PDB file of C-alpha atoms in Angstrom:
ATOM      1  CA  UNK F   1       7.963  -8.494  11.564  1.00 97.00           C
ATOM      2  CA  UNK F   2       4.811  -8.060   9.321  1.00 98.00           C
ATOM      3  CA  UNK F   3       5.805  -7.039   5.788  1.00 97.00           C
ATOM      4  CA  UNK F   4       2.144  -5.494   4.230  1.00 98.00           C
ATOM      5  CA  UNK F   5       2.256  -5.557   0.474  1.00 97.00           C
ATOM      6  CA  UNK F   6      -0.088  -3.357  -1.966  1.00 97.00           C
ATOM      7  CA  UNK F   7      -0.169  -3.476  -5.483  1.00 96.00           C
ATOM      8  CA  UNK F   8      -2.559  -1.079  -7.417  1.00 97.00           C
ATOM      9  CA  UNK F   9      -3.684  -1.102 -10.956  1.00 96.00           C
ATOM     10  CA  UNK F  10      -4.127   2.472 -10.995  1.00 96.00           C
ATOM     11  CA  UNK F  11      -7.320   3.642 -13.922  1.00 97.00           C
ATOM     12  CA  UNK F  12      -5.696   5.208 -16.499  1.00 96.00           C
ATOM     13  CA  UNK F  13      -6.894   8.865 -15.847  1.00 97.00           C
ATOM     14  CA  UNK F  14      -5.276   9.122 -12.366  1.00 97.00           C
ATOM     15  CA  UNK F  15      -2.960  11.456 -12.404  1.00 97.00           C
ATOM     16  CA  UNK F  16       0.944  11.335 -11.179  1.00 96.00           C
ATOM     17  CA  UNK F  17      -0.134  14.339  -8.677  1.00 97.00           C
ATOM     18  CA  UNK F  18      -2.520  11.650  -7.646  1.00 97.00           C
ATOM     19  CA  UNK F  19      -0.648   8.756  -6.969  1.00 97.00           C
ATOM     20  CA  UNK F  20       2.018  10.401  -5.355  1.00 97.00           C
ATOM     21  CA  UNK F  21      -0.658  11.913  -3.223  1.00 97.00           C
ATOM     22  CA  UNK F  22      -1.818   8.596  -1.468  1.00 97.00           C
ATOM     23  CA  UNK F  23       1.431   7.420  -1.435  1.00 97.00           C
ATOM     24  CA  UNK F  24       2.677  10.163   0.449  1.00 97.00           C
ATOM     25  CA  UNK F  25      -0.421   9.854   2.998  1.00 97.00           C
ATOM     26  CA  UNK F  26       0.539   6.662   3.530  1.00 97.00           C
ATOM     27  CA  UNK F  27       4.072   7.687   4.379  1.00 97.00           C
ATOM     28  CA  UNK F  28       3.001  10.331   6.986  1.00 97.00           C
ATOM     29  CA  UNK F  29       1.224   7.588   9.085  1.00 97.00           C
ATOM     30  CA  UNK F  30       4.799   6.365   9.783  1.00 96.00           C
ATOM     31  CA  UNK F  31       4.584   9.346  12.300  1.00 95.00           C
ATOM     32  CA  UNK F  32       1.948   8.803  14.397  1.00 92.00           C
ATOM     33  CA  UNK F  33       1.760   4.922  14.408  1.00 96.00           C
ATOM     34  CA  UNK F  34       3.886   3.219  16.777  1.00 96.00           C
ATOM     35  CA  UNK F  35       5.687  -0.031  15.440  1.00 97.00           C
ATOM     36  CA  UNK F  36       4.907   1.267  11.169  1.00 98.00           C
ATOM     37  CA  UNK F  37       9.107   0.862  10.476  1.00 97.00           C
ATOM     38  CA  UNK F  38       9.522   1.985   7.006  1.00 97.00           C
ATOM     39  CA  UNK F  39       7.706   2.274   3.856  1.00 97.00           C
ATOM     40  CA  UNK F  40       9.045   1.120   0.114  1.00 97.00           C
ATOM     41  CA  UNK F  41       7.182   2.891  -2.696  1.00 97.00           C
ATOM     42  CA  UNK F  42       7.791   2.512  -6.580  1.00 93.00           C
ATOM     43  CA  UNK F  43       6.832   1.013  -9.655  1.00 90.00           C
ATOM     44  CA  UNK F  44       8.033  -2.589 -11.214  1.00 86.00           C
ATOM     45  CA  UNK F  45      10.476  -3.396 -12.204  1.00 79.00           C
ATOM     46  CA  UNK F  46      10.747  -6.910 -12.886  1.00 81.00           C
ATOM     47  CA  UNK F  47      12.364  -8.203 -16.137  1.00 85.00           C
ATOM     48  CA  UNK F  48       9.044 -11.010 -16.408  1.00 87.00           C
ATOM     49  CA  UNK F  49       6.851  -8.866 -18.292  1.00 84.00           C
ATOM     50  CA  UNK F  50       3.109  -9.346 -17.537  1.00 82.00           C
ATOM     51  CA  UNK F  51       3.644 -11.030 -14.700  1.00 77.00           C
ATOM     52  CA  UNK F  52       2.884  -7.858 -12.145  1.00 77.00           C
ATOM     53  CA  UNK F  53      -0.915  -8.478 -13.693  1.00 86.00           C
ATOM     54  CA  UNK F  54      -1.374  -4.652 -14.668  1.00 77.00           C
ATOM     55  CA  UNK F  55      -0.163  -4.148 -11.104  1.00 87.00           C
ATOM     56  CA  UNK F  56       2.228  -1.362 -12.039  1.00 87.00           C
ATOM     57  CA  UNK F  57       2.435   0.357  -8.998  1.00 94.00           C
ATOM     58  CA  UNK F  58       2.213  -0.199  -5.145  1.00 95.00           C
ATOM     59  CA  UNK F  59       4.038  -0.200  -1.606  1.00 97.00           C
ATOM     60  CA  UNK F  60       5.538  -2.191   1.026  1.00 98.00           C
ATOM     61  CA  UNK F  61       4.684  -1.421   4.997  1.00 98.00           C
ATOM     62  CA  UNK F  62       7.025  -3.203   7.485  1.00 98.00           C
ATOM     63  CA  UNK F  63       5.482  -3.346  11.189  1.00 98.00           C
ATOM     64  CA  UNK F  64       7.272  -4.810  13.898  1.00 97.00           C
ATOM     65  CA  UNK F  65       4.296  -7.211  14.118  1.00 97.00           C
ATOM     66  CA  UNK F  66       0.915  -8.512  13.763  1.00 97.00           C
ATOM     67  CA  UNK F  67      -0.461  -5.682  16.274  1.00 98.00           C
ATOM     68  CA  UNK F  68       1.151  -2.678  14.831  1.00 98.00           C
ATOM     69  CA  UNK F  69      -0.190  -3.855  11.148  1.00 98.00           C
ATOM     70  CA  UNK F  70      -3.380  -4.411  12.711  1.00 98.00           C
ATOM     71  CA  UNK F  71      -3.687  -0.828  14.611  1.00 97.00           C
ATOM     72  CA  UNK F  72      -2.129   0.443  10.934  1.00 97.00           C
ATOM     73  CA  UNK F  73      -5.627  -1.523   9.620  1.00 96.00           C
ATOM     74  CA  UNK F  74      -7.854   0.337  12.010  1.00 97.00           C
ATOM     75  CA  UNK F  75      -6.415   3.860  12.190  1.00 97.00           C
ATOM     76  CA  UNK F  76      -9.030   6.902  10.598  1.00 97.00           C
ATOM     77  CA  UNK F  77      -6.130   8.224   8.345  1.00 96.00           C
ATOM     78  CA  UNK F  78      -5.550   4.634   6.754  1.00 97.00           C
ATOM     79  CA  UNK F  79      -8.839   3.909   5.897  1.00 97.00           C
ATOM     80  CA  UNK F  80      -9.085   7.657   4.580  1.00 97.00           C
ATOM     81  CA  UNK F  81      -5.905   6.821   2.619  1.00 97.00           C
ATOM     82  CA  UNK F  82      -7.469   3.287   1.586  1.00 97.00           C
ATOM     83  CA  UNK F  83     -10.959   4.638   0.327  1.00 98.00           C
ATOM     84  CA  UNK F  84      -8.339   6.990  -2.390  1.00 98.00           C
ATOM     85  CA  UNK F  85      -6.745   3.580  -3.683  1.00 98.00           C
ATOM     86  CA  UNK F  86     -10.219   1.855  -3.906  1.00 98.00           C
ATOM     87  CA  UNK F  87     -11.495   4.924  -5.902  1.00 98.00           C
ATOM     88  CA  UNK F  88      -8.373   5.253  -7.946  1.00 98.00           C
ATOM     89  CA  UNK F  89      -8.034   1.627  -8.428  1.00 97.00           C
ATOM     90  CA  UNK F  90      -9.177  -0.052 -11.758  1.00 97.00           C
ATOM     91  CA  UNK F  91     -12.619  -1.715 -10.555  1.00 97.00           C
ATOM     92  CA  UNK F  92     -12.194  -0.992  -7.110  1.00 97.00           C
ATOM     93  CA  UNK F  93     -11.083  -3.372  -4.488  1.00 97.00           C
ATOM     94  CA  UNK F  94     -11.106  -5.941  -7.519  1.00 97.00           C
ATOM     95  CA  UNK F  95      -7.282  -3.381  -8.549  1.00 97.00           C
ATOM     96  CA  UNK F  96      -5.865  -3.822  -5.672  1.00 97.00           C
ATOM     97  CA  UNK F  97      -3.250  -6.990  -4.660  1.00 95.00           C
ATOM     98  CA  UNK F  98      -2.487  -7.295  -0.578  1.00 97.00           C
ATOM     99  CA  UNK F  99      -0.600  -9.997   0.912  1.00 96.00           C
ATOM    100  CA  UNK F 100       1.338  -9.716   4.362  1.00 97.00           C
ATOM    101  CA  UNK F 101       3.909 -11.579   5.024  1.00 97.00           C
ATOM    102  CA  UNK F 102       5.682 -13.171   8.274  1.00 96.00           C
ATOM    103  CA  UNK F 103       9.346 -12.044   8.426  1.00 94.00           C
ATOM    104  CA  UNK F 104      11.019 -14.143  10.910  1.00 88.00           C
ATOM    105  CA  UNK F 105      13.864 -12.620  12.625  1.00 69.00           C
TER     106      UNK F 105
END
């Protein structure tokens, strides 16, 4: 299993309506992509203050593997979805935090 984790440091001026927006595209791709399990959305929580880097908010894909995350990568919707995070993002790409992980069963 591929666990796909984003962590946005949303500009200031984006709205709630707009967050929950892109977060909600992303959910709907669960639909229509083979192998996309589940998505986790939310804010920190963490008791270590600071250490989330301004990274406030984000979400967690699980894919049954390297394919499915990779045909999640590719699709027209996702990238669709991906250019709203880059422009909502606090200096672009530069606001955004991915790493993937390897979840052995």
């Amino acid at each position: 299993m591929i666990r796909h984790c984003v962590f946005i440091r949303f500009r200031p001026e984006i709205s709630e309506e707009e967050k929950a927006t892109i977060f909600d595209e992303i959910v709907a791709l669960k639909s229509r992509l083979p192998g996309f399990m589940a998505a986790h959305i939310g804010g920190n929580v963490s008791p270590e203050v600071g250490m989330d880097k301004g990274h406030g908010l984000g979400f967690i894909v699980d894919f049954t593997d390297a394919a499915a995350r990779d045909a999640y990568l590719e699709d027209e919707e996702h990238r669709k979805t991906g250019a709203k995070i880059v422009a909502a993002a606090e200096g672009g790409v530069a606001g955004i935090f991915v790493y993937d992980l390897e979840i052995a069963a």
